[in-house]
Tab-separated table of C-alpha atoms in Angstrom:
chain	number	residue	atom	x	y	z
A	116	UNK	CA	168.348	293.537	-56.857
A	117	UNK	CA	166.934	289.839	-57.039
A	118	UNK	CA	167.399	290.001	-60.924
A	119	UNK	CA	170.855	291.177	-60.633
A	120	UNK	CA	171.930	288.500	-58.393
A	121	UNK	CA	169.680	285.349	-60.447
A	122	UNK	CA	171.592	287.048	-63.469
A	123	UNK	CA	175.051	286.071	-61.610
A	124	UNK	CA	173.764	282.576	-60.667
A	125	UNK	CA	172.425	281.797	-63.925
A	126	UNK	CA	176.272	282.601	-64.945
A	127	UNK	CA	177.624	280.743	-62.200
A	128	UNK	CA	175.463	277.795	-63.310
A	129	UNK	CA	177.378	277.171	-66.817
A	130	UNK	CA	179.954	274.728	-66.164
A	131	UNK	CA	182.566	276.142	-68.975
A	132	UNK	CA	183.887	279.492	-68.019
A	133	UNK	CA	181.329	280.065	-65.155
A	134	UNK	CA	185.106	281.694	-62.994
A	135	UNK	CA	185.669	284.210	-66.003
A	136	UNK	CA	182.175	285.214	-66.557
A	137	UNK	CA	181.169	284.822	-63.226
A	138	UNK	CA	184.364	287.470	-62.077
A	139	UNK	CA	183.037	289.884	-64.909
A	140	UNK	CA	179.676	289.518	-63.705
A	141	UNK	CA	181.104	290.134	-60.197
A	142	UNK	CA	183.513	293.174	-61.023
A	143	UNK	CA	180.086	295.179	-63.218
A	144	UNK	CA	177.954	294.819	-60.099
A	145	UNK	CA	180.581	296.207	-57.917
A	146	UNK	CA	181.525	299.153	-60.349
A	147	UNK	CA	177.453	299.892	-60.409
A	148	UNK	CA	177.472	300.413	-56.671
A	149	UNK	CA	180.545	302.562	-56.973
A	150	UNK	CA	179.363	304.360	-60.135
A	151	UNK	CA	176.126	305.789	-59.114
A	152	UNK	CA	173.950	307.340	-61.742
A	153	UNK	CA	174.127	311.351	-61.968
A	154	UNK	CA	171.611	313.504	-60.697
A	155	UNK	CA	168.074	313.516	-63.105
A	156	UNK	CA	166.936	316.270	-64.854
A	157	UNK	CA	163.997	318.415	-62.814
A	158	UNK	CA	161.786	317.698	-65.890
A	159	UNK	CA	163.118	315.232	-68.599
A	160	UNK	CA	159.697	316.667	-71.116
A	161	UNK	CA	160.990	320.262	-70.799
A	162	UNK	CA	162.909	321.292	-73.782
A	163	UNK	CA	167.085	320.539	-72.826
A	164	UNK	CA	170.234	322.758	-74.281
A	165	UNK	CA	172.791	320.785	-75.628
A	166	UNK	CA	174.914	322.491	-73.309
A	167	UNK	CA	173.320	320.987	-70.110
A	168	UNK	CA	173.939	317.408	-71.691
A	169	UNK	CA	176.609	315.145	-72.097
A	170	UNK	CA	175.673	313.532	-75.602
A	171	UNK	CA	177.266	313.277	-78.741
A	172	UNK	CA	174.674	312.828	-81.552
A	173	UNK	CA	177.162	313.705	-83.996
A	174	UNK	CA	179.395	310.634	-84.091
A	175	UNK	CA	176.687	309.272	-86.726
A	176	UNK	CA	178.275	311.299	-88.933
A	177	UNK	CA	181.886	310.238	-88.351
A	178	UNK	CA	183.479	307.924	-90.819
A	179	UNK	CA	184.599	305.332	-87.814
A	180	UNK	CA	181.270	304.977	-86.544
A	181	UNK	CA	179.450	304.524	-89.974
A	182	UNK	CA	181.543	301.573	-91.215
A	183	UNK	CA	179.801	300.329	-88.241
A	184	UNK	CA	176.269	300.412	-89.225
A	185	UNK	CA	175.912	297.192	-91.150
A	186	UNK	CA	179.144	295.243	-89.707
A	187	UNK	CA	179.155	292.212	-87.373
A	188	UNK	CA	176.951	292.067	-85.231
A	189	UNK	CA	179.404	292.794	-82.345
A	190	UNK	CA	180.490	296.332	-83.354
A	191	UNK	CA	179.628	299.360	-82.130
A	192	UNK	CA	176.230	300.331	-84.339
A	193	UNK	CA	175.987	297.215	-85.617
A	194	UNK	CA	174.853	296.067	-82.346
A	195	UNK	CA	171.478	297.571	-82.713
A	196	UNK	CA	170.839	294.587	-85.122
A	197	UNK	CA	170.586	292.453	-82.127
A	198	UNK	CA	167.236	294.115	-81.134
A	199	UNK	CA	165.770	293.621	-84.194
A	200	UNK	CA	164.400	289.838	-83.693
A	201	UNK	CA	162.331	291.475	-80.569
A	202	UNK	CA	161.327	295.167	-81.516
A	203	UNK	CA	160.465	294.598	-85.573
A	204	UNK	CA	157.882	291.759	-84.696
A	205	UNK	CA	156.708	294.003	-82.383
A	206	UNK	CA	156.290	297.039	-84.580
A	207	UNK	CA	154.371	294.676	-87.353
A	208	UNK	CA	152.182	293.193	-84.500
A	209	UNK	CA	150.896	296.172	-83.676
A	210	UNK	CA	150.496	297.924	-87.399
A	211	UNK	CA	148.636	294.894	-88.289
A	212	UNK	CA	146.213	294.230	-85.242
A	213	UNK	CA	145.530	298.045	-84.989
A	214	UNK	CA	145.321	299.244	-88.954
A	215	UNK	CA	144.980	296.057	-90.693
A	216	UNK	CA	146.406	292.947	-91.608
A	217	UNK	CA	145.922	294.079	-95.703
A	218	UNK	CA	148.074	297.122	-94.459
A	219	UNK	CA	151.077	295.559	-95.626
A	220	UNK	CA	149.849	294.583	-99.149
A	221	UNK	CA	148.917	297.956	-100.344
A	222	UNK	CA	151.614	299.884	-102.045
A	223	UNK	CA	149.779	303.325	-101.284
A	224	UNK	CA	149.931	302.883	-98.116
A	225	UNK	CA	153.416	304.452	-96.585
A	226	UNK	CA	155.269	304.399	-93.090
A	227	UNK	CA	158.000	306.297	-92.001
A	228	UNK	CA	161.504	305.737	-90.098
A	229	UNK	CA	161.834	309.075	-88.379
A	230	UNK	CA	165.787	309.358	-87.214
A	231	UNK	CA	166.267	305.825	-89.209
A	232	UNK	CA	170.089	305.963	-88.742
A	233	UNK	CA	171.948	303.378	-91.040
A	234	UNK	CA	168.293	301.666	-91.628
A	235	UNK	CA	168.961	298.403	-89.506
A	236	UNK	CA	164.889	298.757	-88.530
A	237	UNK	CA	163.793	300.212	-91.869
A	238	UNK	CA	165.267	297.910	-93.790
A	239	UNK	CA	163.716	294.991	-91.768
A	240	UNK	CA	160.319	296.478	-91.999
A	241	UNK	CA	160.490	296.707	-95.461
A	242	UNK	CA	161.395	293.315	-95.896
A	243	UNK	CA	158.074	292.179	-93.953
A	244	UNK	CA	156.585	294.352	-97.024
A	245	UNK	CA	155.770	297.381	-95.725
A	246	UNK	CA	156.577	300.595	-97.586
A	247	UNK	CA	159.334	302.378	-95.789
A	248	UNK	CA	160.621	306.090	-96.113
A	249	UNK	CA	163.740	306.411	-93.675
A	250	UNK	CA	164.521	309.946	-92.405
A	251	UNK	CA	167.499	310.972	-90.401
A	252	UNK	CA	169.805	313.900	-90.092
A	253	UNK	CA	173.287	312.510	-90.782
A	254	UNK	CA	173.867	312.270	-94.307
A	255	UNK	CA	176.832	310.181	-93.928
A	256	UNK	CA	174.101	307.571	-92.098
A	257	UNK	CA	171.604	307.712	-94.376
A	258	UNK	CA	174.251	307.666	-97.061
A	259	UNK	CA	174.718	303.977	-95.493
A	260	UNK	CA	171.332	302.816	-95.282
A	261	UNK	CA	170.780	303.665	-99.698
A	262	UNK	CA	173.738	301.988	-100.246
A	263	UNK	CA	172.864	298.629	-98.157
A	264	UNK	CA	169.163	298.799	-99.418
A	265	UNK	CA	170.845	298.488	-103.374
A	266	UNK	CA	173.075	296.632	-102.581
A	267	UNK	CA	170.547	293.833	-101.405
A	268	UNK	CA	167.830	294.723	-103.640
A	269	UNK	CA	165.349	296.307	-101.019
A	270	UNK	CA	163.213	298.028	-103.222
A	271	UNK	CA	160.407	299.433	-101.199
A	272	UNK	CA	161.950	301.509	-99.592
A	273	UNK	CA	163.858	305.540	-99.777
A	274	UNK	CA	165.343	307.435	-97.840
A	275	UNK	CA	165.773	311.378	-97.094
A	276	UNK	CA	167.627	313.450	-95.097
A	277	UNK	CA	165.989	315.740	-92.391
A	278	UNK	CA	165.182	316.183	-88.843
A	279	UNK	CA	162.621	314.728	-86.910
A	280	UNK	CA	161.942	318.221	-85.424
A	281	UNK	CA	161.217	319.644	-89.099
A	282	UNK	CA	160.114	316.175	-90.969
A	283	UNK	CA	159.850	317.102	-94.628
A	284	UNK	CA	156.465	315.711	-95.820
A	285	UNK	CA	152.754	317.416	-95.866
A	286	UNK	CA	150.293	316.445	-93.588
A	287	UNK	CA	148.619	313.394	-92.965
A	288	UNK	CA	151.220	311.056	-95.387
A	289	UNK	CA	151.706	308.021	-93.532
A	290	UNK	CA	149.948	305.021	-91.955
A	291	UNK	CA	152.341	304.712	-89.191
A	292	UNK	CA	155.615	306.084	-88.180
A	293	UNK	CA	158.285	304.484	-85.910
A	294	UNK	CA	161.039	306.083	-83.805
A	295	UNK	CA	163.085	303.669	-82.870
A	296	UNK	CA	166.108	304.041	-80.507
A	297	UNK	CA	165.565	308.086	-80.854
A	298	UNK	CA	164.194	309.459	-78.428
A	299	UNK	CA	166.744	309.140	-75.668
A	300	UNK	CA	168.590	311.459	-78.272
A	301	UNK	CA	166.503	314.038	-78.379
A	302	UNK	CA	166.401	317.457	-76.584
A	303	UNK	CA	163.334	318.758	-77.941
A	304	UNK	CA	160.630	315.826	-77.502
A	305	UNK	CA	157.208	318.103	-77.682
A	306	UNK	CA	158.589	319.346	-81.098
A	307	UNK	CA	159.407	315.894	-82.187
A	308	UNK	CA	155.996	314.377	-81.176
A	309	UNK	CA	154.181	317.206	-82.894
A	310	UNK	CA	156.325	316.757	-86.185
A	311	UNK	CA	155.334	313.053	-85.532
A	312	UNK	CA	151.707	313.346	-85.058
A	313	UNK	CA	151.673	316.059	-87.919
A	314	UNK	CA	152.605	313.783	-90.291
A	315	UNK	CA	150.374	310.673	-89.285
A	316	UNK	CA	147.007	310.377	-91.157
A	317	UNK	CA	144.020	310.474	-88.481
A	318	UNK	CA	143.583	307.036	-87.080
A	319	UNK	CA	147.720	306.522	-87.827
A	320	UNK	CA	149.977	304.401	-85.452
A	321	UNK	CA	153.326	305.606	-83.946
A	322	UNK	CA	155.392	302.514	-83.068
A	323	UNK	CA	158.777	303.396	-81.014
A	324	UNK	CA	161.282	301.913	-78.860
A	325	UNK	CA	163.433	303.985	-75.914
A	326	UNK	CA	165.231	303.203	-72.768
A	327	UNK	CA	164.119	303.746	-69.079
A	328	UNK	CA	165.827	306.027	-67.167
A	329	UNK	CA	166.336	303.613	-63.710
A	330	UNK	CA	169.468	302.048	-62.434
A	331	UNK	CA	169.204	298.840	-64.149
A	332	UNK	CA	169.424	300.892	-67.459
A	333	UNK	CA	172.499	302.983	-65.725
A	334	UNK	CA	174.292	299.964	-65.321
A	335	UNK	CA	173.607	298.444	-68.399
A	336	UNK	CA	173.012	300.875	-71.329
A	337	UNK	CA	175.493	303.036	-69.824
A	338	UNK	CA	177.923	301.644	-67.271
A	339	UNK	CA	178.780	298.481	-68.907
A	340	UNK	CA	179.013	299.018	-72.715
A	341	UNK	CA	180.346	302.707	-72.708
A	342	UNK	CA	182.844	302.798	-69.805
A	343	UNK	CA	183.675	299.345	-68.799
A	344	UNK	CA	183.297	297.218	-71.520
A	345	UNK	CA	183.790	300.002	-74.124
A	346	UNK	CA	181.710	298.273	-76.503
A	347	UNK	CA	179.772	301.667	-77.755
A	348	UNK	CA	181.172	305.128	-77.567
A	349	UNK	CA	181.530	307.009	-74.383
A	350	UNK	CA	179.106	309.412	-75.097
A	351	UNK	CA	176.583	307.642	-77.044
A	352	UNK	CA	173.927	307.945	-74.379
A	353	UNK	CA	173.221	310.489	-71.556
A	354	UNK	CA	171.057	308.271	-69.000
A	355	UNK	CA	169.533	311.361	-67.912
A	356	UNK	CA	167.736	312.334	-71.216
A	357	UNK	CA	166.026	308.568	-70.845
A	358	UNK	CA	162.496	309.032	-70.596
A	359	UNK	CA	160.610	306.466	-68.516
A	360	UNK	CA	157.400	304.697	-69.808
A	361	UNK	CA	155.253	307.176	-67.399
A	362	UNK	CA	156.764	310.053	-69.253
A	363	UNK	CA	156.466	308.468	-72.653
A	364	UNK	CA	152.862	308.304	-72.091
A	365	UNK	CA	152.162	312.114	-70.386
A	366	UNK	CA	153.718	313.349	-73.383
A	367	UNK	CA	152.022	311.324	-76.226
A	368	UNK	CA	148.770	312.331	-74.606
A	369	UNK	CA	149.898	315.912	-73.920
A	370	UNK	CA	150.019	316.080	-77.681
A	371	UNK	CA	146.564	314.199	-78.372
A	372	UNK	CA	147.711	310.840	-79.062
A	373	UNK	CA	145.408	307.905	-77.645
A	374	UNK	CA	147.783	305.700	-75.555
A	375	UNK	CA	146.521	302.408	-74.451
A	376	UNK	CA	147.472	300.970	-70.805
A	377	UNK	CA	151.506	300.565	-69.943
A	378	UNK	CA	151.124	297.472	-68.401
A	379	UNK	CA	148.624	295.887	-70.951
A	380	UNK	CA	150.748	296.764	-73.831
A	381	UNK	CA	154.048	297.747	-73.302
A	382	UNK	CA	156.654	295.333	-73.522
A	383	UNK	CA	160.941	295.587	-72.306
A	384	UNK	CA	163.340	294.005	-74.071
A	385	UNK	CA	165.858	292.350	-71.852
A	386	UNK	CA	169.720	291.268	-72.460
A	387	UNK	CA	170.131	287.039	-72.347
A	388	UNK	CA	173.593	286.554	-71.687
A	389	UNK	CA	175.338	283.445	-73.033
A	390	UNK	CA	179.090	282.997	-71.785
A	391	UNK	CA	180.057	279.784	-74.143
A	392	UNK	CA	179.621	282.100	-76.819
A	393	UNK	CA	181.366	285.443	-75.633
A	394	UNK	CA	184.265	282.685	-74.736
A	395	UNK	CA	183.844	281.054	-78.398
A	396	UNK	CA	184.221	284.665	-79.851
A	397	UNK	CA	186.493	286.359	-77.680
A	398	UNK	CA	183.791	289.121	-77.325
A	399	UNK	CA	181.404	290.265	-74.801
A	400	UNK	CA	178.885	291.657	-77.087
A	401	UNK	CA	178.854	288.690	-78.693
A	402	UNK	CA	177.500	286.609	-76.358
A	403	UNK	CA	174.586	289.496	-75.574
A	404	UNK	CA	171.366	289.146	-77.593
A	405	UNK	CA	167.448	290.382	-76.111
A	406	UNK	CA	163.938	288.674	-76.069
A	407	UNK	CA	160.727	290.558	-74.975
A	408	UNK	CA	159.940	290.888	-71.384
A	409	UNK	CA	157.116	292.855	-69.415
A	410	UNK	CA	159.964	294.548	-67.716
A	411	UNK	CA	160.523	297.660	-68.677
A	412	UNK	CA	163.040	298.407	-66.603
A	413	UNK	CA	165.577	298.776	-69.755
A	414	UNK	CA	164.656	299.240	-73.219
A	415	UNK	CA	160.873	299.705	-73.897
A	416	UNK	CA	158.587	299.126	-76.933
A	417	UNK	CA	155.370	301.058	-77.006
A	418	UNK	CA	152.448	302.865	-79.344
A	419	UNK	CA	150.285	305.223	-79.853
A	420	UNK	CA	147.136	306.069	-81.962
A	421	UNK	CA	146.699	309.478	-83.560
Protein backbone atom coordinates (compact mmCIF):
# COMPACT_ATOMS: atom_id res chain seq x y z
CA UNK A 1 0.00 0.00 0.00
CA UNK A 2 2.97 2.57 0.55
CA UNK A 3 3.40 2.69 -3.34
CA UNK A 4 -0.17 3.31 -3.89
CA UNK A 5 -0.36 6.15 -1.60
CA UNK A 6 3.50 7.86 -2.77
CA UNK A 7 1.78 7.32 -6.30
CA UNK A 8 -1.15 9.81 -5.06
CA UNK A 9 1.35 12.25 -3.46
CA UNK A 10 3.61 12.33 -6.27
CA UNK A 11 0.19 13.48 -8.13
CA UNK A 12 -0.74 15.73 -5.51
CA UNK A 13 2.73 17.29 -5.80
CA UNK A 14 2.20 18.79 -9.52
CA UNK A 15 0.98 22.17 -9.10
CA UNK A 16 -1.25 22.21 -12.53
CA UNK A 17 -4.15 19.89 -12.26
CA UNK A 18 -2.90 18.13 -9.04
CA UNK A 19 -7.39 18.49 -7.89
CA UNK A 20 -8.34 16.58 -11.23
CA UNK A 21 -5.69 14.03 -11.19
CA UNK A 22 -5.42 13.86 -7.70
CA UNK A 23 -9.65 13.06 -7.55
CA UNK A 24 -8.98 10.33 -10.32
CA UNK A 25 -6.22 9.03 -8.44
CA UNK A 26 -8.54 9.14 -5.39
CA UNK A 27 -11.82 7.63 -7.04
CA UNK A 28 -9.31 4.25 -8.73
CA UNK A 29 -8.05 3.51 -5.23
CA UNK A 30 -11.44 3.53 -3.80
CA UNK A 31 -13.05 1.43 -6.71
CA UNK A 32 -9.90 -1.17 -6.04
CA UNK A 33 -11.03 -1.66 -2.47
CA UNK A 34 -14.58 -2.07 -3.64
CA UNK A 35 -13.67 -4.18 -6.69
CA UNK A 36 -11.81 -7.00 -5.23
CA UNK A 37 -10.05 -9.38 -7.53
CA UNK A 38 -12.01 -12.81 -8.27
CA UNK A 39 -11.16 -15.92 -6.79
CA UNK A 40 -7.58 -17.60 -8.43
CA UNK A 41 -7.48 -20.54 -10.24
CA UNK A 42 -6.44 -23.86 -7.92
CA UNK A 43 -3.50 -24.26 -10.39
CA UNK A 44 -2.86 -21.42 -12.99
CA UNK A 45 -0.02 -24.30 -14.93
CA UNK A 46 -2.87 -26.84 -15.31
CA UNK A 47 -4.29 -26.79 -18.72
CA UNK A 48 -7.73 -24.14 -18.53
CA UNK A 49 -11.11 -24.56 -20.84
CA UNK A 50 -12.07 -21.59 -22.43
CA UNK A 51 -15.21 -22.09 -20.80
CA UNK A 52 -13.90 -21.57 -17.19
CA UNK A 53 -12.40 -18.11 -18.42
CA UNK A 54 -13.53 -14.84 -19.08
CA UNK A 55 -11.17 -13.84 -22.10
CA UNK A 56 -11.68 -12.82 -25.44
CA UNK A 57 -8.60 -13.64 -27.60
CA UNK A 58 -10.56 -13.19 -30.58
CA UNK A 59 -11.02 -9.43 -30.75
CA UNK A 60 -7.46 -9.50 -32.61
CA UNK A 61 -9.25 -10.50 -35.32
CA UNK A 62 -11.98 -7.84 -35.34
CA UNK A 63 -11.69 -5.02 -37.78
CA UNK A 64 -12.14 -2.24 -34.77
CA UNK A 65 -9.43 -3.54 -32.83
CA UNK A 66 -6.86 -3.98 -35.75
CA UNK A 67 -6.99 -0.37 -37.01
CA UNK A 68 -5.62 -0.15 -33.63
CA UNK A 69 -2.41 -1.90 -33.89
CA UNK A 70 -0.16 0.77 -35.30
CA UNK A 71 -2.35 4.02 -34.31
CA UNK A 72 -1.50 6.66 -31.67
CA UNK A 73 -0.05 5.71 -29.13
CA UNK A 74 -3.16 6.22 -26.90
CA UNK A 75 -5.49 3.64 -28.53
CA UNK A 76 -6.45 0.56 -27.53
CA UNK A 77 -3.48 -1.90 -29.12
CA UNK A 78 -1.53 0.73 -29.94
CA UNK A 79 -0.79 1.16 -26.39
CA UNK A 80 1.48 -1.77 -26.25
CA UNK A 81 3.98 0.56 -28.11
CA UNK A 82 4.49 2.28 -24.89
CA UNK A 83 6.34 -0.79 -23.45
CA UNK A 84 8.54 -1.03 -26.08
CA UNK A 85 11.35 1.63 -24.86
CA UNK A 86 11.63 -0.83 -21.61
CA UNK A 87 10.99 -4.54 -22.77
CA UNK A 88 12.94 -4.42 -26.47
CA UNK A 89 16.26 -3.17 -24.76
CA UNK A 90 15.68 -5.73 -22.55
CA UNK A 91 15.14 -8.57 -24.97
CA UNK A 92 18.53 -7.39 -27.00
CA UNK A 93 20.42 -7.17 -23.61
CA UNK A 94 19.94 -10.41 -22.91
CA UNK A 95 20.34 -12.10 -26.66
CA UNK A 96 23.54 -10.32 -26.79
CA UNK A 97 25.21 -10.93 -23.26
CA UNK A 98 23.97 -14.61 -23.34
CA UNK A 99 24.51 -15.72 -27.30
CA UNK A 100 26.69 -13.07 -28.53
CA UNK A 101 27.13 -9.65 -29.33
CA UNK A 102 27.97 -10.83 -33.35
CA UNK A 103 24.43 -12.48 -32.94
CA UNK A 104 22.86 -9.66 -34.49
CA UNK A 105 25.19 -9.35 -37.55
CA UNK A 106 24.69 -12.75 -38.93
CA UNK A 107 21.89 -13.13 -41.36
CA UNK A 108 21.68 -17.04 -40.67
CA UNK A 109 21.02 -16.61 -37.57
CA UNK A 110 16.96 -16.33 -36.96
CA UNK A 111 14.58 -15.43 -33.93
CA UNK A 112 11.12 -15.80 -33.64
CA UNK A 113 7.94 -13.65 -32.43
CA UNK A 114 5.71 -16.43 -31.22
CA UNK A 115 1.93 -14.80 -30.91
CA UNK A 116 3.62 -11.45 -32.52
CA UNK A 117 0.18 -9.74 -32.85
CA UNK A 118 0.33 -6.56 -35.14
CA UNK A 119 4.38 -6.80 -34.78
CA UNK A 120 4.83 -3.64 -32.46
CA UNK A 121 7.92 -5.91 -30.74
CA UNK A 122 8.96 -7.68 -33.94
CA UNK A 123 9.22 -4.94 -35.82
CA UNK A 124 11.43 -3.14 -33.20
CA UNK A 125 13.69 -6.07 -32.92
CA UNK A 126 14.25 -6.15 -36.35
CA UNK A 127 15.15 -2.74 -36.54
CA UNK A 128 18.06 -3.35 -33.85
CA UNK A 129 19.04 -5.94 -36.80
CA UNK A 130 18.03 -9.00 -35.74
CA UNK A 131 16.28 -11.42 -38.10
CA UNK A 132 12.68 -11.68 -37.12
CA UNK A 133 9.93 -14.32 -38.14
CA UNK A 134 6.55 -13.13 -36.43
CA UNK A 135 3.94 -15.87 -35.78
CA UNK A 136 0.46 -15.36 -34.55
CA UNK A 137 -2.95 -16.83 -35.06
CA UNK A 138 -5.12 -13.93 -36.26
CA UNK A 139 -4.68 -13.41 -39.78
CA UNK A 140 -6.33 -10.16 -39.75
CA UNK A 141 -3.21 -9.19 -37.11
CA UNK A 142 -0.61 -10.49 -38.84
CA UNK A 143 -2.23 -9.15 -41.98
CA UNK A 144 -1.28 -5.71 -40.10
CA UNK A 145 2.11 -6.32 -39.08
CA UNK A 146 3.21 -7.28 -43.37
CA UNK A 147 1.59 -4.39 -44.29
CA UNK A 148 3.41 -1.88 -41.68
CA UNK A 149 6.79 -3.79 -42.18
CA UNK A 150 6.42 -2.67 -46.33
CA UNK A 151 5.19 0.02 -45.78
CA UNK A 152 8.37 1.25 -43.79
CA UNK A 153 10.80 -0.81 -45.53
CA UNK A 154 11.58 -3.41 -42.68
CA UNK A 155 13.12 -5.93 -44.60
CA UNK A 156 14.39 -8.53 -42.24
CA UNK A 157 11.73 -9.62 -41.24
CA UNK A 158 8.28 -12.24 -42.28
CA UNK A 159 5.68 -13.21 -40.93
CA UNK A 160 3.30 -16.48 -40.76
CA UNK A 161 0.29 -17.43 -39.44
CA UNK A 162 0.00 -20.25 -36.76
CA UNK A 163 -0.35 -21.06 -33.20
CA UNK A 164 2.07 -21.03 -30.63
CA UNK A 165 0.68 -24.44 -29.47
CA UNK A 166 1.49 -26.00 -33.07
CA UNK A 167 4.48 -23.46 -34.25
CA UNK A 168 5.13 -24.36 -37.87
CA UNK A 169 8.95 -24.76 -38.19
CA UNK A 170 11.34 -28.03 -37.69
CA UNK A 171 13.36 -28.38 -34.87
CA UNK A 172 16.06 -26.51 -33.56
CA UNK A 173 15.49 -23.19 -36.15
CA UNK A 174 16.05 -20.31 -34.08
CA UNK A 175 18.58 -18.54 -31.84
CA UNK A 176 16.03 -17.15 -29.59
CA UNK A 177 12.36 -16.79 -29.43
CA UNK A 178 10.29 -14.13 -27.56
CA UNK A 179 6.71 -14.24 -26.26
CA UNK A 180 5.86 -11.15 -25.46
CA UNK A 181 2.55 -10.05 -23.82
CA UNK A 182 1.22 -13.85 -24.53
CA UNK A 183 1.19 -15.74 -22.07
CA UNK A 184 -1.48 -14.27 -19.85
CA UNK A 185 -3.53 -15.39 -23.03
CA UNK A 186 -2.92 -18.65 -23.03
CA UNK A 187 -4.84 -21.72 -21.68
CA UNK A 188 -2.51 -24.32 -22.54
CA UNK A 189 1.06 -23.05 -21.22
CA UNK A 190 2.97 -26.68 -20.99
CA UNK A 191 2.01 -27.08 -24.73
CA UNK A 192 3.17 -23.64 -25.54
CA UNK A 193 6.55 -23.96 -23.69
CA UNK A 194 7.19 -27.29 -25.34
CA UNK A 195 6.34 -25.84 -28.91
CA UNK A 196 8.75 -23.07 -27.64
CA UNK A 197 11.60 -25.07 -26.49
CA UNK A 198 11.04 -27.44 -29.59
CA UNK A 199 11.85 -24.97 -31.81
CA UNK A 200 14.97 -23.32 -30.01
CA UNK A 201 18.42 -24.66 -31.12
CA UNK A 202 20.30 -26.20 -27.93
CA UNK A 203 21.94 -23.41 -26.07
CA UNK A 204 18.82 -20.97 -27.56
CA UNK A 205 17.32 -18.05 -25.44
CA UNK A 206 13.55 -17.52 -24.79
CA UNK A 207 13.02 -13.82 -23.98
CA UNK A 208 9.24 -12.99 -22.77
CA UNK A 209 7.28 -10.51 -20.99
CA UNK A 210 3.79 -11.33 -18.81
CA UNK A 211 1.89 -9.81 -16.01
CA UNK A 212 1.73 -10.86 -12.27
CA UNK A 213 -1.24 -12.06 -11.03
CA UNK A 214 -1.36 -9.74 -7.48
CA UNK A 215 -3.61 -6.87 -6.67
CA UNK A 216 -1.49 -4.17 -7.90
CA UNK A 217 -1.86 -5.83 -11.41
CA UNK A 218 -5.86 -6.21 -10.59
CA UNK A 219 -6.09 -2.70 -10.19
CA UNK A 220 -4.08 -1.67 -12.87
CA UNK A 221 -4.02 -4.05 -15.89
CA UNK A 222 -7.49 -4.78 -15.18
CA UNK A 223 -9.52 -2.42 -13.02
CA UNK A 224 -8.40 0.79 -14.40
CA UNK A 225 -7.96 0.47 -18.21
CA UNK A 226 -10.81 -2.13 -18.92
CA UNK A 227 -13.66 -1.04 -16.60
CA UNK A 228 -13.01 2.38 -15.38
CA UNK A 229 -11.06 4.09 -17.69
CA UNK A 230 -12.17 1.91 -20.66
CA UNK A 231 -9.03 2.45 -22.35
CA UNK A 232 -8.66 -1.44 -23.58
CA UNK A 233 -11.51 -3.81 -24.10
CA UNK A 234 -13.43 -5.32 -21.30
CA UNK A 235 -12.31 -8.58 -21.80
CA UNK A 236 -8.88 -8.22 -22.98
CA UNK A 237 -7.37 -9.79 -19.89
CA UNK A 238 -8.60 -12.39 -17.31
CA UNK A 239 -6.32 -11.50 -14.13
CA UNK A 240 -6.71 -14.96 -13.14
CA UNK A 241 -4.85 -16.64 -16.11
CA UNK A 242 -1.73 -14.16 -14.95
CA UNK A 243 1.01 -16.26 -14.06
CA UNK A 244 3.33 -14.94 -11.35
CA UNK A 245 7.19 -14.91 -11.75
CA UNK A 246 7.32 -18.14 -9.28
CA UNK A 247 5.12 -19.92 -11.73
CA UNK A 248 6.91 -18.64 -14.79
CA UNK A 249 9.93 -20.23 -13.50
CA UNK A 250 8.36 -23.92 -12.16
CA UNK A 251 7.16 -24.23 -15.53
CA UNK A 252 10.21 -23.24 -17.72
CA UNK A 253 12.14 -25.70 -15.61
CA UNK A 254 9.36 -28.31 -15.60
CA UNK A 255 10.05 -28.36 -19.30
CA UNK A 256 14.04 -28.36 -19.06
CA UNK A 257 14.78 -24.85 -19.55
CA UNK A 258 17.78 -23.39 -17.36
CA UNK A 259 16.29 -20.34 -15.54
CA UNK A 260 18.64 -18.07 -13.81
CA UNK A 261 17.64 -16.39 -10.29
CA UNK A 262 14.18 -14.11 -10.21
CA UNK A 263 15.58 -11.59 -8.26
CA UNK A 264 19.05 -11.38 -10.05
CA UNK A 265 17.50 -11.10 -13.38
CA UNK A 266 14.10 -10.38 -13.64
CA UNK A 267 13.05 -7.01 -14.08
CA UNK A 268 8.98 -5.19 -13.79
CA UNK A 269 8.08 -2.64 -15.79
CA UNK A 270 6.18 0.00 -13.94
CA UNK A 271 3.52 2.81 -15.17
CA UNK A 272 5.11 6.72 -14.63
CA UNK A 273 2.22 8.80 -14.63
CA UNK A 274 2.49 12.37 -15.91
CA UNK A 275 -0.80 14.55 -15.39
CA UNK A 276 0.41 17.86 -17.49
CA UNK A 277 0.33 15.65 -20.28
CA UNK A 278 -2.99 13.54 -19.88
CA UNK A 279 -4.39 17.34 -19.26
CA UNK A 280 -2.42 18.60 -22.54
CA UNK A 281 -4.08 15.63 -24.46
CA UNK A 282 -7.32 15.21 -23.01
CA UNK A 283 -6.37 11.49 -22.46
CA UNK A 284 -5.45 9.32 -19.66
CA UNK A 285 -3.41 6.91 -21.55
CA UNK A 286 -1.63 9.52 -22.75
CA UNK A 287 -0.06 10.67 -19.96
CA UNK A 288 0.91 6.73 -18.96
CA UNK A 289 4.30 5.51 -20.24
CA UNK A 290 6.72 2.53 -18.16
CA UNK A 291 10.51 2.35 -17.21
CA UNK A 292 12.12 -0.85 -15.73
CA UNK A 293 11.80 -1.56 -12.12
CA UNK A 294 12.84 -4.66 -9.88
CA UNK A 295 9.23 -4.80 -9.00
CA UNK A 296 7.53 -7.25 -10.43
CA UNK A 297 4.55 -6.72 -9.00
CA UNK A 298 2.94 -5.79 -12.62
CA UNK A 299 4.32 -6.61 -15.86
CA UNK A 300 7.50 -8.82 -15.82
CA UNK A 301 10.43 -9.38 -18.24
CA UNK A 302 12.30 -12.62 -17.91
CA UNK A 303 14.50 -15.58 -19.81
CA UNK A 304 15.37 -18.68 -20.16
CA UNK A 305 18.16 -20.91 -21.68
CA UNK A 306 17.33 -24.09 -23.56
Amino acid sequence: MESVFQGLKDLNSTTNGKIITGSVAAAAIVAAYLAKPPRQFPDRLKTLSESETCINNDIYNQSKWLASWWGTKDSHLALLQKLNPVRIPYFDRIWRNVLGSGIVADPKKKFLDAGCGGGIATEALAQLGYQMVGLDVSEGSVEVARKHAEENLVQNVQYKVGSIYQIPFEDSTFEGVISSDVFEHLHDLNQAVAEIKRVLKPGGVFVFDTINRTWWSWVMTVLLPQHILAILPRDVHDWRMFITPNEMKQLLERHGFEVPEIKEEFRGMTQVFNPLTMLRKFSLAGGVSFSETRDLSASFLGWARK
